[in-house]
Structures are given as structure tokens and as C-alpha cells.
XYZ file of C-alpha atoms in Angstrom:
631
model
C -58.380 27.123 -102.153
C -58.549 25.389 -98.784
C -54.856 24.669 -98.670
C -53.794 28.432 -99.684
C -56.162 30.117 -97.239
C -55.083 27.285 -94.437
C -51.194 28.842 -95.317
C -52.541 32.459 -95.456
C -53.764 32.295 -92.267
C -50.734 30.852 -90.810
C -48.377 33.368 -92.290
C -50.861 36.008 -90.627
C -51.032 34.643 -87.315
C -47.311 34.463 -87.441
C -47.064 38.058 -88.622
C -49.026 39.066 -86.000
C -46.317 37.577 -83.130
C -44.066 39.433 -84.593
C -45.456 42.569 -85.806
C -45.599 45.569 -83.288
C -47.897 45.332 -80.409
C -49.431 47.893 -78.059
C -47.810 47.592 -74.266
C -47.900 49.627 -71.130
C -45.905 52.431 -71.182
C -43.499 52.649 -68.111
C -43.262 54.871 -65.662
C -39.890 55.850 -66.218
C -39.303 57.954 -69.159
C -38.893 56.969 -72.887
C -36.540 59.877 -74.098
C -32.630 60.853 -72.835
C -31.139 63.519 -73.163
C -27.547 62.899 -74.118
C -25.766 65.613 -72.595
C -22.212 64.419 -71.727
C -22.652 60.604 -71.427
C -23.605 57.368 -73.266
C -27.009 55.991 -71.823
C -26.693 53.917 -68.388
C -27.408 50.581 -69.905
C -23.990 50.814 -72.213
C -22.019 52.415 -69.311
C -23.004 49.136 -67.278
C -22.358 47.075 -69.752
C -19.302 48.024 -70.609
C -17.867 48.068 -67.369
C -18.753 44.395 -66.864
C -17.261 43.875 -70.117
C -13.818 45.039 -68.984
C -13.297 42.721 -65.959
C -14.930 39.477 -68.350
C -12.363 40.287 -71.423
C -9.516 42.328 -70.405
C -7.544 39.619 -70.008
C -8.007 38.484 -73.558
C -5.781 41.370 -74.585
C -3.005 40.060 -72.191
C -3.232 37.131 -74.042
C -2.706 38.606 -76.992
C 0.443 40.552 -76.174
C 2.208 37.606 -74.471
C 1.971 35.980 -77.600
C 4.061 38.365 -79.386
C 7.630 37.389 -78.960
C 9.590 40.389 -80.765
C 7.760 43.180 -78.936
C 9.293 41.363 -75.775
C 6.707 43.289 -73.346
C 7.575 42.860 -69.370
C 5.429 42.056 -66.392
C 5.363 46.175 -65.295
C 3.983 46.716 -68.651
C 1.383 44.145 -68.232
C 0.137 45.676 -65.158
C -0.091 48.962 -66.517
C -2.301 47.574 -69.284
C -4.550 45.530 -67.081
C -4.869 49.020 -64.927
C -6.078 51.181 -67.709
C -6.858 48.822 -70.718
C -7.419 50.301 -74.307
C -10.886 50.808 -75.431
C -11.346 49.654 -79.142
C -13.655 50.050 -81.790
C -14.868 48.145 -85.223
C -16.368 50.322 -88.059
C -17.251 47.940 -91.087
C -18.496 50.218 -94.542
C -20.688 49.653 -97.299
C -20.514 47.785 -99.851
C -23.230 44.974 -100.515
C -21.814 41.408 -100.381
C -18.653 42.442 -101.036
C -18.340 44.305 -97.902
C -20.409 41.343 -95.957
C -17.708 38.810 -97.413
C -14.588 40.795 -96.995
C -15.821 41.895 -93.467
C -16.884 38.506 -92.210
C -12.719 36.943 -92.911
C -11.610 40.477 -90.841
C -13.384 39.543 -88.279
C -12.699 36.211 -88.299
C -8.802 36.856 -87.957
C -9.244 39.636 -85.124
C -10.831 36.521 -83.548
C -8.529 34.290 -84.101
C -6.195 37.046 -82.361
C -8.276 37.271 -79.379
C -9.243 40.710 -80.090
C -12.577 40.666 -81.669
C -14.904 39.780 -78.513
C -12.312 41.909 -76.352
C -13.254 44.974 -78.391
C -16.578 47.426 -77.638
C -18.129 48.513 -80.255
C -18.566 46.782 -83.749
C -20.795 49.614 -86.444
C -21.731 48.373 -89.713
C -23.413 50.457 -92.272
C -25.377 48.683 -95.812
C -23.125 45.600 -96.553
C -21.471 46.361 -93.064
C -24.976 46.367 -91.560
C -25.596 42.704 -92.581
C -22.473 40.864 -90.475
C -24.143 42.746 -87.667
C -27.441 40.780 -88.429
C -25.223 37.770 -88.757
C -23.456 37.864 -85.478
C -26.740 38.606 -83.915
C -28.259 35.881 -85.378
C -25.352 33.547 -84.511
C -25.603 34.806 -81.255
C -22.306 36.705 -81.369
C -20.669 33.237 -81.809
C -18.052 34.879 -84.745
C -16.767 31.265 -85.844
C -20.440 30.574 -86.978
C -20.673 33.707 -89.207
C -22.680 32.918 -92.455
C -23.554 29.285 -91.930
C -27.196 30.720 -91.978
C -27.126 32.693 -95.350
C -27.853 31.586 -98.885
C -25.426 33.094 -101.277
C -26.420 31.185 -104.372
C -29.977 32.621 -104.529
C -30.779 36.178 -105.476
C -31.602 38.900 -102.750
C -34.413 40.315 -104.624
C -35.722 38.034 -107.259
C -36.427 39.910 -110.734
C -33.973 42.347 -110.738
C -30.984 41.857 -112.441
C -27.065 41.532 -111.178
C -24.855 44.178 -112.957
C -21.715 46.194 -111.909
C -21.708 49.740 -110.282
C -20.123 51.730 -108.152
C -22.240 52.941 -105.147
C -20.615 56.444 -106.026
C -22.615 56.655 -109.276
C -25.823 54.976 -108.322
C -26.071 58.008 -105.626
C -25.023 60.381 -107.989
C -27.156 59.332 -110.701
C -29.890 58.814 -108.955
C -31.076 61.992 -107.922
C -30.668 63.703 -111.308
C -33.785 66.111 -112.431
C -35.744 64.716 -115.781
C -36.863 66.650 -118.596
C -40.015 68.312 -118.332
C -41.132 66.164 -121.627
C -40.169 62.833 -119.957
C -42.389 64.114 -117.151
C -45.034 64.711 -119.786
C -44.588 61.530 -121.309
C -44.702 59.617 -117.734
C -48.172 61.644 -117.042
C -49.530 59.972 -120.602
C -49.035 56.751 -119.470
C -50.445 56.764 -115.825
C -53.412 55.051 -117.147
C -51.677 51.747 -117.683
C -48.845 51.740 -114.943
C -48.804 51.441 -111.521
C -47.236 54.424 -110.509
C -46.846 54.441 -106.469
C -46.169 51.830 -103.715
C -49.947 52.348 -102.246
C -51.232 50.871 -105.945
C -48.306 48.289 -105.340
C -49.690 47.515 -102.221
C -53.020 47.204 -102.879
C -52.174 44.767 -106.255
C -50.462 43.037 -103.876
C -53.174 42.709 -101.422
C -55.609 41.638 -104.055
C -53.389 39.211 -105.594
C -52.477 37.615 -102.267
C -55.393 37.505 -101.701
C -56.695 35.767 -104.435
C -57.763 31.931 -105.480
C -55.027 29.971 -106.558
C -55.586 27.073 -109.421
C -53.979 25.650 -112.204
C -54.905 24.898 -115.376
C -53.878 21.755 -117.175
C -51.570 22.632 -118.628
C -49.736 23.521 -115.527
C -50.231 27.519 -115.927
C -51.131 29.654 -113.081
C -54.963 31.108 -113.189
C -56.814 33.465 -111.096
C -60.295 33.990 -110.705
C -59.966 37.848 -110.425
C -56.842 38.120 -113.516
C -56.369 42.098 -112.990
C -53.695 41.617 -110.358
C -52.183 38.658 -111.958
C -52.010 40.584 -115.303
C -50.524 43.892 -114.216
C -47.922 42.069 -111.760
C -46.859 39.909 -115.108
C -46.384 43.187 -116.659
C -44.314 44.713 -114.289
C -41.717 41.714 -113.398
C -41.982 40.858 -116.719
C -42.108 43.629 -119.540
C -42.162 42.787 -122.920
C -38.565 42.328 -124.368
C -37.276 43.697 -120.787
C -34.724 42.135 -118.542
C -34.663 39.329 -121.025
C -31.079 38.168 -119.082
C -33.473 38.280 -115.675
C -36.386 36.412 -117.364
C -33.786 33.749 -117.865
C -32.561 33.847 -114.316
C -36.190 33.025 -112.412
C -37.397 29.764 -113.315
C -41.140 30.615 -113.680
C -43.010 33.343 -113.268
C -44.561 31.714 -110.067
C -41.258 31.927 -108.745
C -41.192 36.044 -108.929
C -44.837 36.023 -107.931
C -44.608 33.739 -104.767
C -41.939 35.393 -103.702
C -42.883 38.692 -103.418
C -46.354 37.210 -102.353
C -44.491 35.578 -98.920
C -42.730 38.898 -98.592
C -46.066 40.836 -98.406
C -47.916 38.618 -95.745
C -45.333 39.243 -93.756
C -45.292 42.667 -93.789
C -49.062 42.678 -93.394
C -49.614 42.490 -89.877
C -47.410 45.733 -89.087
C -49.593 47.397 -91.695
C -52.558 45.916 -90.062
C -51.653 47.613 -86.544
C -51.378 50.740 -88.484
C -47.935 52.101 -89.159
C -46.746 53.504 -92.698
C -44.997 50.200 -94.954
C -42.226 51.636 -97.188
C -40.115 49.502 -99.499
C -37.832 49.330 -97.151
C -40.403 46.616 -95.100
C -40.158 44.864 -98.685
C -36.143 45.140 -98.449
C -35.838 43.726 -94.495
C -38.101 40.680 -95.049
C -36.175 39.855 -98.288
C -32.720 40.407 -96.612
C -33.895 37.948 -93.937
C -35.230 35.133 -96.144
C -31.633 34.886 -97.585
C -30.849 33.029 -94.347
C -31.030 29.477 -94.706
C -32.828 29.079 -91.061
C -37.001 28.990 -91.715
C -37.732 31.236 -88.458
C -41.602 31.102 -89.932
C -41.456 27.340 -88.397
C -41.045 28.692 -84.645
C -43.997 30.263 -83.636
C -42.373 31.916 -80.120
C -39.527 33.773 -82.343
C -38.410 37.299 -82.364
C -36.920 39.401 -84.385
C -37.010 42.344 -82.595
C -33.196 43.690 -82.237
C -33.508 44.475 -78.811
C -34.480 40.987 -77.681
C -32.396 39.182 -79.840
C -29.430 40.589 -78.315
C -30.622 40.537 -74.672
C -31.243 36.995 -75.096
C -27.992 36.131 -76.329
C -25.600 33.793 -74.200
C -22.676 35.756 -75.056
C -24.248 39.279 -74.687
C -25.667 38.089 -71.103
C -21.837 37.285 -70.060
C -20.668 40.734 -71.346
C -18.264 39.263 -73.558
C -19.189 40.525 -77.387
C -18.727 44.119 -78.673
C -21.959 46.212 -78.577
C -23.480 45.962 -82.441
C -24.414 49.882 -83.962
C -26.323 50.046 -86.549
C -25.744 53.338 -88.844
C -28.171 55.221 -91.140
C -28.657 58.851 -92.345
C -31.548 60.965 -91.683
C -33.313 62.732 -95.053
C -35.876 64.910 -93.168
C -36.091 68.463 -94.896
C -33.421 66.786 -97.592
C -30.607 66.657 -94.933
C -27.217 65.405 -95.242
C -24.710 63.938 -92.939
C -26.678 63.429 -90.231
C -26.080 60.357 -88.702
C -28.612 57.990 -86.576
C -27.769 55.199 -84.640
C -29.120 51.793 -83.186
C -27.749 49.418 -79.913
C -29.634 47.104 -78.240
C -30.591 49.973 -75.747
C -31.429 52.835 -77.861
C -32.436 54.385 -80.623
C -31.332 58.905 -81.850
C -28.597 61.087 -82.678
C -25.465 62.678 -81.139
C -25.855 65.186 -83.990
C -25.898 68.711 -81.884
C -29.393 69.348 -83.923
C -30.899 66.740 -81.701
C -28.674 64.324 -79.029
C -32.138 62.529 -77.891
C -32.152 58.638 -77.684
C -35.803 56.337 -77.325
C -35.320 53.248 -75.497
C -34.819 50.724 -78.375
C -37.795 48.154 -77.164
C -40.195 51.116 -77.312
C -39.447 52.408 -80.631
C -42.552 52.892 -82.810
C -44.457 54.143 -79.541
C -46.332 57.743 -79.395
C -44.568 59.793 -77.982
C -45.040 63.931 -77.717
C -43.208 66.462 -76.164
C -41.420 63.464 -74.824
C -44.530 61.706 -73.100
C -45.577 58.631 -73.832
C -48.674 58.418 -75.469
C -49.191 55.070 -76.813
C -46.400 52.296 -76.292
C -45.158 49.523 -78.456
C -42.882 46.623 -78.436
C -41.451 44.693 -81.997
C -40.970 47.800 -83.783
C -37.090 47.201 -83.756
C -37.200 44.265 -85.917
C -33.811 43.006 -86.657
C -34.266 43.119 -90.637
C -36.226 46.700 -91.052
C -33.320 47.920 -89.158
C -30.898 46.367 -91.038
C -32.582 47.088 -94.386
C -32.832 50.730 -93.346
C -28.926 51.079 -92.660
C -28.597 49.009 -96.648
C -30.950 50.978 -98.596
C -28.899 52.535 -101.162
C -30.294 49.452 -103.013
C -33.250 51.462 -103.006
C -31.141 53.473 -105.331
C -30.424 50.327 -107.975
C -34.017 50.943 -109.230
C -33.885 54.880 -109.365
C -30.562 54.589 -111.430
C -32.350 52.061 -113.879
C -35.067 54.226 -114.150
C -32.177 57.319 -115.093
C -30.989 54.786 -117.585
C -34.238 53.887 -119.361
C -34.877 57.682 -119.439
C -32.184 57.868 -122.308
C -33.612 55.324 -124.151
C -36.308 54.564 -126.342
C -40.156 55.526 -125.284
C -41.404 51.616 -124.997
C -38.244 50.673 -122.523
C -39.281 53.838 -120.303
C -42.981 52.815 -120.262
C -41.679 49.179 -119.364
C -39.329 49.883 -116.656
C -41.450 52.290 -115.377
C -43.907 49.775 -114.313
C -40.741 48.314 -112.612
C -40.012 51.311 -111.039
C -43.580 51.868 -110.088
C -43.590 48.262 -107.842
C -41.375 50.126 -105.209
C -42.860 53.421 -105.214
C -40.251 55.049 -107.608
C -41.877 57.068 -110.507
C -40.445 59.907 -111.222
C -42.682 62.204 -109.678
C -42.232 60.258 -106.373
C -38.273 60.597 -106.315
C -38.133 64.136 -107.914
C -40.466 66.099 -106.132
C -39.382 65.555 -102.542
C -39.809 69.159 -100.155
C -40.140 70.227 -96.784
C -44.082 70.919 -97.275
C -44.940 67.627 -99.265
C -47.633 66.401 -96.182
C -47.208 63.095 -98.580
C -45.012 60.087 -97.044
C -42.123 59.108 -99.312
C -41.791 55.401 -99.484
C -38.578 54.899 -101.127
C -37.021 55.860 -97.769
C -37.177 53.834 -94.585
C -40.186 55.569 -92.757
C -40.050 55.662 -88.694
C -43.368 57.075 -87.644
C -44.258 57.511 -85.169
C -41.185 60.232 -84.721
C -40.433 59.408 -80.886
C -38.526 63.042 -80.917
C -41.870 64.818 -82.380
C -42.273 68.338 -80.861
C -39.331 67.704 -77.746
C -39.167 70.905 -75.904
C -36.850 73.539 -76.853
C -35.629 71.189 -80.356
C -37.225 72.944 -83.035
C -36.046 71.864 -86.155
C -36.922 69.426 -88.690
C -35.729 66.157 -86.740
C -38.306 67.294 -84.374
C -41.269 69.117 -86.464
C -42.903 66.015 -87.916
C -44.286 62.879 -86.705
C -42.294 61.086 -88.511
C -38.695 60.543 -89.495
C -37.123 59.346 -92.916
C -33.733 57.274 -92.981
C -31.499 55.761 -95.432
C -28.377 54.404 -96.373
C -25.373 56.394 -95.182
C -23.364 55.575 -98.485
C -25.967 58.360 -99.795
C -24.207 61.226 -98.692
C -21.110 59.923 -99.634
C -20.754 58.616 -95.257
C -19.859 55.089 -96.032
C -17.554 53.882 -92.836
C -19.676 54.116 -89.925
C -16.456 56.455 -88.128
C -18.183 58.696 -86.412
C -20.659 57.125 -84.253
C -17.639 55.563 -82.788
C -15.237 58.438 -82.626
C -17.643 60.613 -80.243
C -15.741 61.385 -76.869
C -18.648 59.927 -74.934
C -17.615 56.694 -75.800
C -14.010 57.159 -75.292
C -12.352 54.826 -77.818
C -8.789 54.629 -77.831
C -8.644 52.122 -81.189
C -10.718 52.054 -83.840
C -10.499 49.587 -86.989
C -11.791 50.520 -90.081
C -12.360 48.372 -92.829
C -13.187 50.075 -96.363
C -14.504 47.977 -98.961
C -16.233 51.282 -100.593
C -16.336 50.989 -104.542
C -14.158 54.332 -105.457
C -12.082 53.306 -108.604
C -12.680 49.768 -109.769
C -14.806 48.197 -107.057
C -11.579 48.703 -104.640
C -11.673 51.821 -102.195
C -9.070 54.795 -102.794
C -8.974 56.643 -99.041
C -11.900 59.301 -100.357
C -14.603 58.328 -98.204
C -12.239 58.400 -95.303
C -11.314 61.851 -96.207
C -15.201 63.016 -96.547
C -15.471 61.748 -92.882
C -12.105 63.914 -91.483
C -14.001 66.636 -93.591
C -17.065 66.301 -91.720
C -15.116 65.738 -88.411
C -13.161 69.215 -89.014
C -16.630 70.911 -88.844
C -17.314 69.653 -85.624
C -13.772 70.415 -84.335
C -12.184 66.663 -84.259
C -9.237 67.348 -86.467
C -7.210 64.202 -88.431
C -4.336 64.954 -91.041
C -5.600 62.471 -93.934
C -2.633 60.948 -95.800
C -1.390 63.143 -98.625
C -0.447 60.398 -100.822
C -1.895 56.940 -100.168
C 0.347 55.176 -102.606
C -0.152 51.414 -101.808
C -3.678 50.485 -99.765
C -2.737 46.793 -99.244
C -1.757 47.397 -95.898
C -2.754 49.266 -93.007
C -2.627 52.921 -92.148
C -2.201 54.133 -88.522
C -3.744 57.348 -88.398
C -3.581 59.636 -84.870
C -0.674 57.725 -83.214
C -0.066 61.463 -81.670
C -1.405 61.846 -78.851
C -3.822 64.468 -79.525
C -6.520 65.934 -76.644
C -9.596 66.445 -78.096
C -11.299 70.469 -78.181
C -12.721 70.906 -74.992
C -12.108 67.353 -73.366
C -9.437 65.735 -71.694
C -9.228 62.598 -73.874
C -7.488 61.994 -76.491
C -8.620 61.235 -79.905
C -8.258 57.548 -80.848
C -5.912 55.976 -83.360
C -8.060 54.783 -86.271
C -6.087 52.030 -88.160
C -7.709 51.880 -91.211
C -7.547 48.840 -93.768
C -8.755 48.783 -97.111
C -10.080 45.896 -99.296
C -7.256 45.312 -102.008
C -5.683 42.680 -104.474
C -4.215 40.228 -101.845
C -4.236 37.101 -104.256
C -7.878 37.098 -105.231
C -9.819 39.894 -107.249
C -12.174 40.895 -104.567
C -13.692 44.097 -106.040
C -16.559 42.351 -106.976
C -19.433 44.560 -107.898
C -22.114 45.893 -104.627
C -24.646 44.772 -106.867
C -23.449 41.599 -107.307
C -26.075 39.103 -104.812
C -25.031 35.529 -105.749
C -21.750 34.022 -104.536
C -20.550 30.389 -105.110
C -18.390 28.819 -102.555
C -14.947 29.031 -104.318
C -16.029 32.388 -104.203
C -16.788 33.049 -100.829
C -13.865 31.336 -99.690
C -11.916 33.665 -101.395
C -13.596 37.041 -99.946
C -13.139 35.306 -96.588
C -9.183 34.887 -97.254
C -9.000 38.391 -98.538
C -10.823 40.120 -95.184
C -8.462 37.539 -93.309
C -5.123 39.060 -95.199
C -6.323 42.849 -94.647
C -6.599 42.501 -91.244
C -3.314 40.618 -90.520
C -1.353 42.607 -93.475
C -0.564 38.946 -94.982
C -0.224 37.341 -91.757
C 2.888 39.343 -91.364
C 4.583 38.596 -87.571
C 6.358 41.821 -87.626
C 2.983 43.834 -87.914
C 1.325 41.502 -85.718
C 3.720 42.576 -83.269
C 3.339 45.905 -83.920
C 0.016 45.667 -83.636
C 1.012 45.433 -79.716
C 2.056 49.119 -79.610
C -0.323 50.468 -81.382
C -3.291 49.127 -78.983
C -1.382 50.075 -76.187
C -0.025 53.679 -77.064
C -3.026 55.580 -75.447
C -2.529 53.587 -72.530
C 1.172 54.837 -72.438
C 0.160 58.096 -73.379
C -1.495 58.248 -70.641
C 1.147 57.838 -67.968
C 2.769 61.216 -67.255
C 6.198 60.215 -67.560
C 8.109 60.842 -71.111
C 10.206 57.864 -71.429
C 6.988 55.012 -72.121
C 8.038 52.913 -75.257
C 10.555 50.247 -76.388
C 12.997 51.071 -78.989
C 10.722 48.238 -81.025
C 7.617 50.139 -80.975
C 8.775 53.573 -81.681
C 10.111 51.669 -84.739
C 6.819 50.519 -85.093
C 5.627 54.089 -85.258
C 7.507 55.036 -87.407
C 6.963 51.823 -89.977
C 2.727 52.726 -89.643
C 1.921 55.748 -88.127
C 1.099 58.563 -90.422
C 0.659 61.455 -88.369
């Protein structure tokens, strides 16, 4: 007993340095208004990016012999450098994997630390959590995560597209299987707060053993009922065989709650997605429990990076949907500085570090620091896993009565009954915990924004691959931040784990409402290699800019099967190697000199574009266009 209270304690003293903590609110205020411009912090930033990297991109284009660019052009670039961009999608490991060897090659090209902006979404979201853990350093990328051991212990690997879990997921029930849930409340647990509270009594409880080795409690209740759920009778028999003991399950879930603990100690709302960011951040192979002065709080991780300091990394965005009043499309973002939406319902940012504060009418109330922890944020932007267990729970429906009542109890440990995920509305005053909750709302009742982003105290995010959003595009694309390049990397799950162009076309869709107009490819024959899209030199509606070129590569057969399942979350080595080789070839079309040349126009066109005089490119790159460009 005295050695598992003497740990207890520990974990909850170490919780408490990291959970959110009351501050004094500045004098300065908390909320912008993002009328015409990106926040001052960013526009700094950026600036004193430009004079630390531009000459990276130099660099770059001397290296290409066949382009053959001259001293005059070289000074033009330096003048009025390109501005680009790095949107990463969904797509669990896969997309981590895949995305970590792209990046790794745009490195290797000099171009990765000389562009902006990198935005991940889900599997996109978690190289961001890499690099900032690696402190930018992109060589170092995933020496800190375990791939052989399972993100969330107990529930099964299988294969899926993201398309159906979302689909799937949301679909009504009979009114008898409601009937037949409502019979068996008595023996399930059928919301998180009952999770929680099992899980606060069993965490709380005496540990001993028997001798035969078996686990005993003095108060068996919790012990009992959390067997029951992780491991149902004749249920997940292929996942029973996976975890070595049923300690295993227990203790691991156990650590996860302690840690999320404290912040439920200082009062805010836990949802599963608290569960989600603590287990997403014990797949890294560094114990941060062992150093008592760490952070993860996003904010200060990045500020305290070498590399960030020196202005030489891209600025990391963090993408995730908003779900208030069952919305769609509606995209929130996180940098190091802030936290809102460009969306024209809202365009108000909170100064990341003070997220979680009170804040009313745009006054600061109460103030906080540690909200912004690194893995809540990136477990928010991944939580169409969230989704795994609601499509399980669809599946069981259609079979027999005993499977429903067992997975059920699954179901129940994340706050998933039926009841929870089918009865959503405007006027439920009830908190839904299978989304990422954010309450305090920093945007609550801002003057002259009535709507529902602004009409409750709280906000609820998820995943954008569940409204079909899953490149993080059009954070990047706004004119505010004046890209003139944007790579996009696609390892979405349309037809066989490998991505057809369709979530790229839902975004142009989206775009077309808001009066950003791209033609999408009519016929995408061949996706293993990359399409230039927007080489015309377009102005945008009402702006002077023009729209950037979005070069968009998609994961594909380059050697090595990598449309590996989302939901697959183990990886050996040979494995990884090969996901890594694959990102590597999509980026540099199979190291192919000709497009690496190319590659040389096609950062440089808006550049040209810009001069006023008609005769600005080489024989060789209007080839170029015409090789890549679709248009």
C-alpha cells in the first residue's frame, strides 16, 4: 500500500505542474479581432524568418543545373522571395509515416525549414507533435516514438477507411435497440462520468496480490466492472491475446487517469479526448514524468525551442473542426500564438498561453496558463479515433443481443452509448464527451457575434476528417497569410487505403463558397506524381494577391504497399523504413532530376508573376508548365 500511494502521490504532484493554473490576467487584451491581418506575433516572426532562410532557397536553385537560372534572376528572387506552405492530411500512422519521409526529402532539399507554415490535421497532427518535440530538428523525427506498442491498449487493430468510420458512425438505431440498451443500464456503465468515477475508485484503491500472483482489491466493484468492460466474455478474443495480462489494460489506463486528474481537480470538463492526448503522448519513448520542471504546454514548447528562437522552422498549425449546434466545415486553428477561426461566423483569436481562461464579452475574468497542452491539442485535431468505437458499436448493433450488451460496456468506458452519440441538439445543457471539450469558450458572448460559436461557454472540436476536411488547405490558403506555394500531401483512405483526389475536390468545393475558385483535375489518371494546380496567375476576389499554386502529392504504390490501414497502430522497423522511403519518393517524384528542376519554376512563378513585364520565363520552365501544371 505504502509503495502505491508513495507513486500516487508523485504522479499527482506531477499532474499538478502541468495541469492548468490560475495567473494574472494582463493588461493587454486576450481576444483579436482578425480583420485583414494575421496576429502581430506571426507577422514578426515571419519577417525575421525571411532574412534567416531566404537564402536557403538560393541554395536550392543553384543546385539545379538544367534550369540554368542567372545571377538577375537570383536577385529578383532574393527581392521578393516565394512564401510556401506544408498541409499534411489525415490518416493515422500511415499519414505520420508517409509524412515524416516527405519531409525528410524537402529537407534534404533545403526547403523544409525555408518554408512558413507546416498544418497537420489527425495523423498529420502527430509529425507536428514530433517536430515540436524534437525541437524542430526534422533529421530527429520519430526517434522518440514507440511503434511496436499499441496506441490504446484493448482495442483491437483492423482495416477501415476513415470515409466509412464517419459515415457509419453517425447512423440513427432502431427504437428497439434503444429499448434493449435502456434494459440493460443496470449492469453497464453507460457514460464517461460513471467511467470516471470507476476509475477514480479503482485508482484509488489498495493494491495486493494473492499467491498465486492474481491481482486483488479490497473494494472488488471497480476491479470487477473494469474486467468486464476490457474484457467481455467471448469478446475481442484476438485483443485478449494481444495484452499480456489484464494488469497490463488496467495499469495502463490507471497511469492515463492520474494524469488527467489534476486538470479535473482545477475544475475544467475531462472528455475522452484528455484520455486520447495522454495516450498519444506515452507512445513516445522519452519518460517526461521523470523531469519534474517539464512542459507540455504548446505554447512554451515552441517558444523555448532553439530553432524557433532563431526564426528558422515553419510555424506548426494545428487543424480541427468545430461541432457546436452540429456544424460542419468550420475550421479552428492553433500556432504557438493563438488560438480561433478565420471562418466569417467568428475571425476572433485568444492568445494561445491563456487559453482555458474566463473570458466574457471579451474581458478577462479569470486567467490560466497550461491549458494548451501539446497532446490535448494534438488529440483534439486526431479524434476521428473517437469514431473507431462508435463504428464498433454500429457493428455490434447487427449482431446478436449478448455481443451488443458486451461491447456496450466497451463503448460505455469512453462515454459512447447510444443515447450519448445519438441524441446530440442545440438545447442539450448536457456536455458531450466524445468530443474534445474547450470550456471555458474564450469567444463566449463577444459583442456583436451572436451565433452558436459565441452563445455557449463552451466549445466542442473534433477531427476535421469528420466532415469529410481531411488536408488542412485552407487554413493556409487564406490571403492574410499570403502563400505563394503550398504542398499538399494526401494520404486520405478513399479507395483501398490510397487517396483518389476527392477530398481535394471537397476542399475547392468549400473554397468556391467563399469565392477562392480552383479548376480540380477532370481526370486524375495516374496519382504517383505530382499535380501543379493554379500555375495561372490568378488575383484573388477582392485582393490584389494572387492565389497560390498548391502542388499536391498523393501517397501511392512507389515500390512498397503503403496503404496500410488508419487503424493500423503497430509498425515494425522494416516497416517504417518503408513508409519513410515512400513519403521520400512522393515528394521527389522518384528522385527524378528533371522534376527537381522543375520544381525551380514552380516556386518561383509568383515571384515572376509578379514583375510587370510579359516576357519572365525560360523556354525550360514554360516546358515545365506545361509537363505539371494543370490549370
Amino acid at each position: 500500500m505504502r509503495n502505491f500511494l508513495v507513486i500516487f502521490y508523485a504522479l499527482l504532484k506531477l499532474g499538478l505542474a502541468i495541469a492548468p493554473f490560475q495567473v494574472q490576467c494582463p493588461s493587454s487584451p486576450l481576444i483579436r479581432e482578425a480583420k485583414y491581418e494575421i496576429c502581430p506575433e506571426e507577422s514578426v516572426y515571419l519577417k525575421k524568418k525571411e532574412i534567416k532562410t531566404k537564402n536557403r532557397l538560393i541554395d536550392f536553385l543553384k543546385s539545379l543545373t538544367e534550369a540554368k537560372f542567372n545571377s538577375k534572376f537570383y536577385k529578383r528572387v532574393l527581392k521578393d522571395p516565394p512564401k510556401l506552405g506544408i498541409a499534411i492530411s489525415g490518416g493515422g500512422y500511415r499519414s505520420m509515416l508517409v509524412g515524416t519521409g516527405f519531409i525528410t526529402q524537402m529537407n534534404d532539399y533545403g526547403l523544409f525549414e525555408y518554408s512558413d507554415y507546416i498544418a497537420g490535421l489527425s495523423g498529420g497532427s502527430w509529425i507536428l507533435m514530433d517536430l515540436v518535440v524534437q525541437n524542430f530538428e526534422a533529421n530527429s523525427l520519430l526517434q522518440e516514438w514507440d511503434l511496436e506498442e499499441d496506441l490504446l491498449l484493448g482495442i483491437p487493430e483492423f482495416d477501415i477507411s476513415e470515409e466509412e468510420i464517419v459515415t457509419n458512425a453517425r447512423k440513427e438505431y432502431k427504437d428497439d435497440d434503444i429499448r434493449m440498451r435502456k434494459r440493460q443500464e443496470s449492469t453497464q456503465i453507460t457514460n464517461f462520468s460513471k467511467f470516471y468515477e470507476q476509475m477514480e475508485i479503482f485508482a484509488n484503491s489498495v493494491e495486493e496480490r494473492s499467491e498465486d500472483g492474481r491481482i486483488t482489491k479490497r473494494n472488488l466493484n471497480p476491479l470487477t466492472r473494469l474486467k468486464k468492460i476490457f474484457f467481455p466474455n467471448n469478446t475481442f478474443t484476438e485483443a485478449d491475446t494481444k495484452i499480456e495480462t489484464f494488469k497490463t489494460v488496467l495499469d495502463f489506463y490507471k497511469n492515463l487517469h492520474l494524469k488527467i486528474k489534476p486538470k479535473k481537480i482545477e475544475g475544467f470538463q475531462i472528455s475522452f479526448t484528455d484520455y486520447w492526448g495522454k495516450a498519444i503522448v506515452q507512445r513516445l519513448k522519452k519518460n517526461f514524468d521523470d523531469d519534474p520542471d517539464h512542459t507540455f504546454s504548446f505554447s512554451k514548447l515552441v517558444h523555448s525551442s532553439k530553432k524557433f528562437k532563431e526564426y528558422s522552422v515553419p510555424i506548426p498549425i494545428f487543424v480541427a473542426n468545430c461541432k457546436n449546434g452540429l456544424l460542419s466545415n468550420i475550421i479552428f486553428e492553433f500556432t504557438p500564438f493563438e488560438f480561433g477561426s478565420w471562418d466569417s461566423m467568428l475571425r476572433l483569436f485568444v492568445k494561445l498561453p491563456y487559453l482555458g481562461s474566463k473570458i466574457i464579452s471579451g474581458k478577462a475574468i479569470k486567467c490560466v496558463n497550461n491549458f494548451d497542452d501539446l497532446g490535448f491539442i494534438t488529440a483534439t485535431s486526431s479524434s476521428i479515433f473517437n469514431n473507431v468505437l462508435i463504428f464498433i458499436w454500429n457493428l455490434a448493433s447487427q449482431s446478436s443481443r449478448e455481443a451488443v450488451k458486451a461491447l456496450n460496456m466497451v463503448m460505455g468506458i469512453f462515454g459512447l452509448g447510444k443515447e450519448e452519440i445519438f441524441s446530440i441538439s442545440k438545447e442539450s445543457s448536457r456536455l458531450e464527451t466524445d468530443y474534445a471539450v474547450y470550456q471555458p469558450n474564450p469567444f463566449y458572448l463577444y459583442p456583436e457575434k451572436d451565433n452558436v460559436l459565441t452563445n455557449k461557454d463552451h466549445l466542442y472540436l473534433v477531427d476535421g476528417g469528420e466532415d469529410g476536411e481531411n488536408i488542412p488547405l485552407r487554413t493556409l490558403v487564406i490571403p492574410e497569410r499570403k502563400l505563394d506555394v503550398i504542398f499538399v500531401l494526401d494520404s486520405s483512405s478513399d479507395i483501398d487505403n490510397y487517396p483518389n483526389g476527392s477530398k481535394l475536390k471537397k476542399i475547392f468545393e468549400k473554397l468556391d463558397e467563399e469565392n477562392v475558385h480552383y479548376q480540380f483535375p477532370k481526370n486524375i489518371r495516374a496519382l504517383t506524381r505530382p499535380v501543379v494546380i493554379g500555375c495561372n496567375a490568378t488575383k484573388r476576389s477582392g485582393h490584389d494577391s494572387f492565389l497560390p499554386i498548391i502542388v499536391y502529392h498523393a501517397n501511392a504504390y512507389h515500390g512498397y504497399v503503403s496503404n496500410t490501414s488508419t487503424f493500423k497502430i503497430t509498425y515494425n522497423q522494416s516497416e517504417v523504413n518503408n513508409m519513410l522511403l515512400t513519403g521520400r519518393k512522393v515528394f521527389s517524384n522518384d528522385y527524378d532530376p528533371h522534376y527537381k528542376n522543375c520544381l525551380g519554376c514552380i516556386l518561383t512563378k509568383r515571384t515572376m508573376d509578379r514583375l510587370p513585364r510579359k516576357k519572365k520565363f525560360s523556354p525550360f520552365c514554360l516546358q515545365c508548365f506545361k509537363d505539371y501544371c494543370y490549370s
